[in-house]
PDB file of C-alpha atoms in Angstrom:
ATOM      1  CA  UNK S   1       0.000   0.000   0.000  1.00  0.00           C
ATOM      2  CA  UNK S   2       2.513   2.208   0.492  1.00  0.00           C
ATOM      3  CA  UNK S   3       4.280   1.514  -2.669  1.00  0.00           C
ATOM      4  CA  UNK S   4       1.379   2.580  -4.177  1.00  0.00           C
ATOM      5  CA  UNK S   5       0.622   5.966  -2.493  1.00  0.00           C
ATOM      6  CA  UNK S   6       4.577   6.626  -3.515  1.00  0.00           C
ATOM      7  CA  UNK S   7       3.846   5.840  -6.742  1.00  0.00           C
ATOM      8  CA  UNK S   8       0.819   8.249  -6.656  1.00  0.00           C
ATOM      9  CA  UNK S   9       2.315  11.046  -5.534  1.00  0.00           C
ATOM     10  CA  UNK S  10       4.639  10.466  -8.033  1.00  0.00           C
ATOM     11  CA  UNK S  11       3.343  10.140 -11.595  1.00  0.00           C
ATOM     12  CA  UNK S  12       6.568  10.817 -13.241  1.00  0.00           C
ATOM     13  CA  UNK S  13       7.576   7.527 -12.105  1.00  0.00           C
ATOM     14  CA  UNK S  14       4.438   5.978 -12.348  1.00  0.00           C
ATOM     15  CA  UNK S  15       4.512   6.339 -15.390  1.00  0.00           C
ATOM     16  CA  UNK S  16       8.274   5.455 -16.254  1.00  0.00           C
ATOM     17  CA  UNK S  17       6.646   2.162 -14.389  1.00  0.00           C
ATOM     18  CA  UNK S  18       3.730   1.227 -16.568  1.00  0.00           C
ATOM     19  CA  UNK S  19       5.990   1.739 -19.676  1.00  0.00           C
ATOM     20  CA  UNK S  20       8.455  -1.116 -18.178  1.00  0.00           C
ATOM     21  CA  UNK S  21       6.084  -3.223 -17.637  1.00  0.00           C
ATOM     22  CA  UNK S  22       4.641  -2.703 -20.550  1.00  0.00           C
ATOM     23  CA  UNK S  23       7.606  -3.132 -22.893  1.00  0.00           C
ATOM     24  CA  UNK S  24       8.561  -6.514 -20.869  1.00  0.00           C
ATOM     25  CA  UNK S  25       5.091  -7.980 -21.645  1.00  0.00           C
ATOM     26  CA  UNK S  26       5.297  -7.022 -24.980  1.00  0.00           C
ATOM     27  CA  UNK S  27       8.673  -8.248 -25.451  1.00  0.00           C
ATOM     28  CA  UNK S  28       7.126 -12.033 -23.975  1.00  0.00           C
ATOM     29  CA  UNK S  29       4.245 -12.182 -25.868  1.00  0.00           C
ATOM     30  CA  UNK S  30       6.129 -11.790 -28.987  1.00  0.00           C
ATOM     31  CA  UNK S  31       8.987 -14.138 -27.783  1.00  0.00           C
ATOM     32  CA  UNK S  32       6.145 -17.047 -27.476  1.00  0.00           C
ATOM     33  CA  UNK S  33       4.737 -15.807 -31.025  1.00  0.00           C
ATOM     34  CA  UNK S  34       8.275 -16.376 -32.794  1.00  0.00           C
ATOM     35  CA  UNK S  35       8.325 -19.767 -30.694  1.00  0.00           C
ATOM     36  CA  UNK S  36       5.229 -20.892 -31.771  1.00  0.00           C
ATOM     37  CA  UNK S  37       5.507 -19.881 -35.222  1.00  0.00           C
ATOM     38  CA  UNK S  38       8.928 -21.778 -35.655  1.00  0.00           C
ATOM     39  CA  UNK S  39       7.149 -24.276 -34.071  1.00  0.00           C
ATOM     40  CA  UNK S  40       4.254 -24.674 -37.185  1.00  0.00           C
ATOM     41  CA  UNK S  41       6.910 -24.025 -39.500  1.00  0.00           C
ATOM     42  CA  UNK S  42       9.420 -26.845 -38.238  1.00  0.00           C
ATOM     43  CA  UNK S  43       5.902 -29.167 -38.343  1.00  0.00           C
ATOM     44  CA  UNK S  44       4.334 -28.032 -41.919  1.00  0.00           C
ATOM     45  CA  UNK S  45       7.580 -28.514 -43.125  1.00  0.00           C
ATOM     46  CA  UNK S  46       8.426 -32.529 -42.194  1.00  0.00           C
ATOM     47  CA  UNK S  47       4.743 -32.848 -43.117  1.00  0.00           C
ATOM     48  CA  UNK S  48       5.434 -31.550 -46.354  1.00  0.00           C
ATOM     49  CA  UNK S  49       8.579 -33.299 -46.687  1.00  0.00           C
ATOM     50  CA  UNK S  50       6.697 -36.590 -45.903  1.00  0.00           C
ATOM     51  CA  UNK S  51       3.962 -35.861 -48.472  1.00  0.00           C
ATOM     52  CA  UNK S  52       6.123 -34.833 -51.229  1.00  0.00           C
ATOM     53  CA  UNK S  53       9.200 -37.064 -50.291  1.00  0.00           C
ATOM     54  CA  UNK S  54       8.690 -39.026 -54.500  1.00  0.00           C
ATOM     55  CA  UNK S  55       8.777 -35.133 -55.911  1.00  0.00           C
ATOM     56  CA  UNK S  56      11.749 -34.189 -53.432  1.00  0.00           C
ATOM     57  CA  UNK S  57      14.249 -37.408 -55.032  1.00  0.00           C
ATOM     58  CA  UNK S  58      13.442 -36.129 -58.083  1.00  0.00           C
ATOM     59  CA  UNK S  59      14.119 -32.738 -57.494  1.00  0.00           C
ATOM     60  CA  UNK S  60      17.459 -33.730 -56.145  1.00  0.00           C
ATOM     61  CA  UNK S  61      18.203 -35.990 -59.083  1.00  0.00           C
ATOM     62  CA  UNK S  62      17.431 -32.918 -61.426  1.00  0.00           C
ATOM     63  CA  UNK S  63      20.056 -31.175 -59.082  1.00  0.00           C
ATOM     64  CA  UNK S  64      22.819 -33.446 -59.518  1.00  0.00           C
ATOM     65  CA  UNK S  65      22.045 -32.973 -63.285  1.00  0.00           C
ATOM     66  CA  UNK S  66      22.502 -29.658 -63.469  1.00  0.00           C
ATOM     67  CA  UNK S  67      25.461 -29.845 -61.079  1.00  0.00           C
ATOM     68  CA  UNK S  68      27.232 -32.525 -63.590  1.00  0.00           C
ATOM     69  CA  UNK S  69      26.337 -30.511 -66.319  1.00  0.00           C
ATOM     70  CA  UNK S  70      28.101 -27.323 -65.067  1.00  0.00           C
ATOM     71  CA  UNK S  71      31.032 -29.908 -64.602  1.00  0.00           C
ATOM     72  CA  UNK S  72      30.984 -30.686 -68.332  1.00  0.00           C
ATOM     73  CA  UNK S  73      30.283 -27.005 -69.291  1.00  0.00           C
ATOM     74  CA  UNK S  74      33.430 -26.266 -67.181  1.00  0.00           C
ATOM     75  CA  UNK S  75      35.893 -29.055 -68.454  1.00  0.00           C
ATOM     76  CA  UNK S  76      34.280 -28.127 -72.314  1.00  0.00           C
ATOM     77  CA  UNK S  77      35.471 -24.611 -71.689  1.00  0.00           C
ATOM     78  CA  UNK S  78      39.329 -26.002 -70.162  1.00  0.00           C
ATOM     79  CA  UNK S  79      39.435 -27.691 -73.832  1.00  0.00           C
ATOM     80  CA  UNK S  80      38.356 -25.197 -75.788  1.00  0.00           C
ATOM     81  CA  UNK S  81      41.230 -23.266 -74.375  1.00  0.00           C
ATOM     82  CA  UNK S  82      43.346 -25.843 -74.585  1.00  0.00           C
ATOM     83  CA  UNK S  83      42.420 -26.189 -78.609  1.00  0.00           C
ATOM     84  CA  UNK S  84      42.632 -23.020 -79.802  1.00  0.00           C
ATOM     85  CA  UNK S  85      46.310 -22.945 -78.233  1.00  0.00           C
ATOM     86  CA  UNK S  86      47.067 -25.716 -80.094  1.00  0.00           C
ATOM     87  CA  UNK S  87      48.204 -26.596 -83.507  1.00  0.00           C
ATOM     88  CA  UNK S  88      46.305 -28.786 -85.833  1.00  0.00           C
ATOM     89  CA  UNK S  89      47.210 -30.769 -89.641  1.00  0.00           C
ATOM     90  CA  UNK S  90      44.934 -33.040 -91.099  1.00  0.00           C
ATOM     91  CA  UNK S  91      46.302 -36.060 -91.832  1.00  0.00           C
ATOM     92  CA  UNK S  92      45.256 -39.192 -93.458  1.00  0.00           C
ATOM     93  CA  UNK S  93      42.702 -41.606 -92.468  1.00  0.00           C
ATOM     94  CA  UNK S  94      44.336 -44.539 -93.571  1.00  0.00           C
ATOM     95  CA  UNK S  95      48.245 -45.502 -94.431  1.00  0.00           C
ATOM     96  CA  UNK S  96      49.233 -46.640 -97.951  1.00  0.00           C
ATOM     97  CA  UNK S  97      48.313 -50.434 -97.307  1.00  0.00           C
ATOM     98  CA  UNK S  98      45.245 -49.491 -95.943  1.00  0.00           C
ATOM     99  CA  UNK S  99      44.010 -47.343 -98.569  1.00  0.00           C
ATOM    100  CA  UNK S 100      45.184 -49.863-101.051  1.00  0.00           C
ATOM    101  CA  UNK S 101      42.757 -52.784 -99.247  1.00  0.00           C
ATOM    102  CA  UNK S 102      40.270 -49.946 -98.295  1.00  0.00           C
ATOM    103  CA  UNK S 103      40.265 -49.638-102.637  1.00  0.00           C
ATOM    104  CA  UNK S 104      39.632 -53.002-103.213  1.00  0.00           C
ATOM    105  CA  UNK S 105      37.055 -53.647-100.979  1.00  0.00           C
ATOM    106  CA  UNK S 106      34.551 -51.036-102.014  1.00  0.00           C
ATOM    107  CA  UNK S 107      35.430 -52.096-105.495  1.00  0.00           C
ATOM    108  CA  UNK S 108      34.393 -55.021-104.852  1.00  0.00           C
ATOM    109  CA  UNK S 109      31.602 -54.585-102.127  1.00  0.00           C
ATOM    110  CA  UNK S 110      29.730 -51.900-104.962  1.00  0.00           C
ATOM    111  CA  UNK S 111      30.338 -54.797-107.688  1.00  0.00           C
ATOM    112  CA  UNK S 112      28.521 -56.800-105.708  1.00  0.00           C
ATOM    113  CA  UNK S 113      25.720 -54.845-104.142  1.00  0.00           C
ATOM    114  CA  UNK S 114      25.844 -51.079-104.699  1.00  0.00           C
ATOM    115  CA  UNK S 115      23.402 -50.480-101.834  1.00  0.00           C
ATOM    116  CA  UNK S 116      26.165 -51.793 -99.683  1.00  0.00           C
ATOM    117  CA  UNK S 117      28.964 -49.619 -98.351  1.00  0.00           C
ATOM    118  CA  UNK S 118      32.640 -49.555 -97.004  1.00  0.00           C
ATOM    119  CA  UNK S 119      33.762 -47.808 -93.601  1.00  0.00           C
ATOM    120  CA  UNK S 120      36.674 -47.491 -92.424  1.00  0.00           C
ATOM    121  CA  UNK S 121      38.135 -47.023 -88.552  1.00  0.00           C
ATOM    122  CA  UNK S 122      34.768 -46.897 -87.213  1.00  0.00           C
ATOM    123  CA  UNK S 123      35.224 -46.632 -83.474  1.00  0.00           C
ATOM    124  CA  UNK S 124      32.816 -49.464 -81.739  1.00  0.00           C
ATOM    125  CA  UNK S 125      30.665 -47.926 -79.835  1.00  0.00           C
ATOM    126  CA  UNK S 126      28.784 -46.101 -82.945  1.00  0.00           C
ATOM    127  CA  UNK S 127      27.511 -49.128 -83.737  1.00  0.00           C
ATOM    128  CA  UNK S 128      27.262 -50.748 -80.920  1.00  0.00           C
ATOM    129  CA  UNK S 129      25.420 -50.297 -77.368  1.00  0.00           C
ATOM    130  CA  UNK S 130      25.080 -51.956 -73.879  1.00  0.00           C
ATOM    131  CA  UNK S 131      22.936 -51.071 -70.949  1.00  0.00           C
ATOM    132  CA  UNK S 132      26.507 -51.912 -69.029  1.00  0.00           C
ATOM    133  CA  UNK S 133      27.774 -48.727 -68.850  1.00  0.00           C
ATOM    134  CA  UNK S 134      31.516 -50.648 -67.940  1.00  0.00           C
ATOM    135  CA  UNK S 135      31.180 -52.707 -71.039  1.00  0.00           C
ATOM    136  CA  UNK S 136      30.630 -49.970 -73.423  1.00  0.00           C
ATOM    137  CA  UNK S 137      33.273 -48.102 -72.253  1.00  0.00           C
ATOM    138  CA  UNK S 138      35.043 -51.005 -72.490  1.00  0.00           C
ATOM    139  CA  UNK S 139      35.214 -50.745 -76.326  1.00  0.00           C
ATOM    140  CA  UNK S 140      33.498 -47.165 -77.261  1.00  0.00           C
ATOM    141  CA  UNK S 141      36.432 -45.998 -78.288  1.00  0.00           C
ATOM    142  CA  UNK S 142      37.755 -49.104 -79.668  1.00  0.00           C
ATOM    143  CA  UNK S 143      37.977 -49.428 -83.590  1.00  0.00           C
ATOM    144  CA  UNK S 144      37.882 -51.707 -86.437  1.00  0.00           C
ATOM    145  CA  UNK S 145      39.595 -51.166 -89.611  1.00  0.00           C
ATOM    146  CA  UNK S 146      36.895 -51.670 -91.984  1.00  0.00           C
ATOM    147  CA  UNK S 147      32.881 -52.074 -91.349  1.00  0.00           C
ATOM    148  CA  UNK S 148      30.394 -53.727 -94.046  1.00  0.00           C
ATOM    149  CA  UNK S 149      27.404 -51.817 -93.741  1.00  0.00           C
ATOM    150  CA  UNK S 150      24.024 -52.863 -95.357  1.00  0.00           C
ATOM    151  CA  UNK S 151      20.997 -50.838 -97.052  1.00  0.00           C
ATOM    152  CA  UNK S 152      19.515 -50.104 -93.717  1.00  0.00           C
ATOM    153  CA  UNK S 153      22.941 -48.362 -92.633  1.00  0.00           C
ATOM    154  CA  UNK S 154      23.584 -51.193 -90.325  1.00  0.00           C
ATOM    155  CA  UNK S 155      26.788 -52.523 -89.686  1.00  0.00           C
ATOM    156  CA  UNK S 156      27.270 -56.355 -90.477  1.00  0.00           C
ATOM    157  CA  UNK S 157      30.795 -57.410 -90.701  1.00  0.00           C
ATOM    158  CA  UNK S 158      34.099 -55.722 -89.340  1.00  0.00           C
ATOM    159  CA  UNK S 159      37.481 -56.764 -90.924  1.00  0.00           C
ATOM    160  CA  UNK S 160      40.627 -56.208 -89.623  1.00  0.00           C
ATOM    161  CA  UNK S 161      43.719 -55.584 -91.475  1.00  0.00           C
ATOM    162  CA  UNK S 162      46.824 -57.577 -89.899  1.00  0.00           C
ATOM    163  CA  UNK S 163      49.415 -55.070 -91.895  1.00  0.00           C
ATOM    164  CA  UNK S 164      52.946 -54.306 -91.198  1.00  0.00           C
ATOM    165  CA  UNK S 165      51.962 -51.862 -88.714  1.00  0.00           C
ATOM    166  CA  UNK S 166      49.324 -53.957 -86.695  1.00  0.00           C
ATOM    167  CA  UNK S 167      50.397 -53.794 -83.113  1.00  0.00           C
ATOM    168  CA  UNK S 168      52.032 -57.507 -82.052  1.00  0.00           C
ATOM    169  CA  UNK S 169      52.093 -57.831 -78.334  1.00  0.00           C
ATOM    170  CA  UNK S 170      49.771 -59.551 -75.616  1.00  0.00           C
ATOM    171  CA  UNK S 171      48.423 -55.994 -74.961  1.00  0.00           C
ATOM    172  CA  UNK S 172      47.227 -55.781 -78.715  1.00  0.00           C
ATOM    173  CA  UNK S 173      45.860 -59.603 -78.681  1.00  0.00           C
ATOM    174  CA  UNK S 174      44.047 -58.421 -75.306  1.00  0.00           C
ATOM    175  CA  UNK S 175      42.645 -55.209 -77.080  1.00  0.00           C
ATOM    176  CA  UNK S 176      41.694 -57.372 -80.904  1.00  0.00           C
ATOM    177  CA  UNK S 177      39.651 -60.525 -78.148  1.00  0.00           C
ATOM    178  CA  UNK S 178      37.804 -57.532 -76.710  1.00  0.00           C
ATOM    179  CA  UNK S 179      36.575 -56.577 -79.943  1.00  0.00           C
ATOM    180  CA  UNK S 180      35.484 -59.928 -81.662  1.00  0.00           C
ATOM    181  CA  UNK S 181      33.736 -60.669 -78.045  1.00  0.00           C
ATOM    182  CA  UNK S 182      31.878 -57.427 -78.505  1.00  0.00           C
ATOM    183  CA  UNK S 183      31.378 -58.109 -82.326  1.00  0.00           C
ATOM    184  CA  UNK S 184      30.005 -61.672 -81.704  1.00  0.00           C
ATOM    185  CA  UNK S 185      27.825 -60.967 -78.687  1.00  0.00           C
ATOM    186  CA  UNK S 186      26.039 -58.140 -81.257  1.00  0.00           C
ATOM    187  CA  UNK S 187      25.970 -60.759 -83.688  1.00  0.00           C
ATOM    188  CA  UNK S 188      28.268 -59.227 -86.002  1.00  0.00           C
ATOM    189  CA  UNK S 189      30.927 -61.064 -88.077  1.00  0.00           C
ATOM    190  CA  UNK S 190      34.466 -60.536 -87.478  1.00  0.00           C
ATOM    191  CA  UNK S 191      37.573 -61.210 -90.519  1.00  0.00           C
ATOM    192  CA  UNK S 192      40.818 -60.533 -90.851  1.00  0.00           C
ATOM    193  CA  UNK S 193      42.596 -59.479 -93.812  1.00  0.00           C
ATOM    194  CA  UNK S 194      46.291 -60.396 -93.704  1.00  0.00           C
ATOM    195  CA  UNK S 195      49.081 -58.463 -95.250  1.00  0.00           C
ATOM    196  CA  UNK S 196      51.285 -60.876 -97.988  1.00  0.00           C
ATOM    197  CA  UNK S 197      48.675 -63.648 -97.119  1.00  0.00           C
ATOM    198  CA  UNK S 198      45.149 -62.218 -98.329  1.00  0.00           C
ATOM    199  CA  UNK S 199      45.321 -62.074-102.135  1.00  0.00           C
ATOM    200  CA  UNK S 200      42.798 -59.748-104.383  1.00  0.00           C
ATOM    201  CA  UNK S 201      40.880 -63.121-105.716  1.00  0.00           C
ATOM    202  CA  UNK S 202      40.654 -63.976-102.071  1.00  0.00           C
ATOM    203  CA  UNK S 203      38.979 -61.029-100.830  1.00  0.00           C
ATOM    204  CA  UNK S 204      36.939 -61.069-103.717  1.00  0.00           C
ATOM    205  CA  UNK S 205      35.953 -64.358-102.416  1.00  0.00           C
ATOM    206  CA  UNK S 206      35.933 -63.007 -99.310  1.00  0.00           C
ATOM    207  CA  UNK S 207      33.216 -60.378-100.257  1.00  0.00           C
ATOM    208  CA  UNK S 208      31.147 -62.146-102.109  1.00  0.00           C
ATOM    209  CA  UNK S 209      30.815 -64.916 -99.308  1.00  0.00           C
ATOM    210  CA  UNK S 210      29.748 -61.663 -96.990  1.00  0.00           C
ATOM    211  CA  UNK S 211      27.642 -59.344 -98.763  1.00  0.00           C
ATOM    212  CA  UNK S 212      24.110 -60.702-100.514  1.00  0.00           C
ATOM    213  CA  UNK S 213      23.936 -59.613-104.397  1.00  0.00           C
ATOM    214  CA  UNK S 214      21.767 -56.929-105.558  1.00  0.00           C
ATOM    215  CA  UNK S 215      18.271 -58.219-106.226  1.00  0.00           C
ATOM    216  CA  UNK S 216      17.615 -57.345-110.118  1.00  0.00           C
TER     217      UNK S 216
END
């Protein structure tokens, strides 16, 4: 009681009272709001993440998309520089030997059926594919020396040309069995055409044995 008859005859400080007490509540009433509101947003959110936990996966998928492709955009951008530092010559496709066989066959091949066609060091893995990712980077860039390919622009045979130059070692016999495995398991014929050994008549032969003649 006498507190309050001080503060009466007071009123400065009654006042300077009120406006304490006034600030404090509405300092706690908003410190329970924020609470309570981080509160709801803490629960809407692991609802939401519950609901849409499918459409949040994919989200993150299409994340680490993006984030690979920047990679690629980035290491595209280190060649580029890389390249235009550089010097480039063409050179040719095939060696003298090769060229020489490379003539003979598409002679032959366009004797024999014109709607047929001659390619030559066709890397594997443009006519080839395998949902194991391991195995077809196991002979993408792998090539064969020549490729029959038929009206329907499909390879059929691959022949190899054992020149001169052919690489001798376990390492190249490794690299040639990982090819006809490939080649066979596609269902694709495999030859070799051997420097000194493989005579026009025979791949002639050879061609005619291979590619179907030309319906008149």
């Amino acid at each position: 009681m006498e507190t309050v008859n001080f503060l009466l005859d007071r009123p400065v400080a009654l006042v300077v009272v009120l406006m304490v007490g006034a600030l404090i509540g509405v300092a706690f009433e908003r410190a329970v709001a924020s609470a309570d509101a981080a509160k709801r947003k803490a629960y809407w959110r692991g609802r939401n993440a519950q609901r849409f936990g499918k459409k949040s996966a994919g989200l993150r998928k299409i994340e680490a998309a993006e984030r690979g492709q920047a990679i690629r955009s980035d290491m595209a951008a280190d060649q580029l520089k890389i390249v235009s530092r550089a010097k480039f010559t063409s050179r040719s496709l095939l060696n003298k030997s090769e060229a020489k066989v490379f003539e003979a066959l598409d002679k032959a091949v366009i004797t024999r059926n014109p709607k047929w066609q001659v390619m030559a060091q066709v890397s594997l893995g443009e006519f080839l594919a395998s949902p194991d990712k391991d195995a077809f980077f196991a002979v993408n860039s792998k090539r064969v020396d020549f490729a029959l390919m038929d009206e329907r622009c499909r390879v059929v045979h691959a022949l190899e040309y054992q020149g001169s130059g052919h690489h001798t070692g376990a390492s190249a016999a490794a690299r040639d069995a990982v090819k006809k495995e490939a080649l066979r398991k596609a269902g694709i014929g495999y030859h070799e055409v051997v420097a000194g050994h493989t005579t026009p008549s025979e791949l002639r032969a050879l061609v005619d044995r291979l590619v179907p003649a030309m319906d008149v």
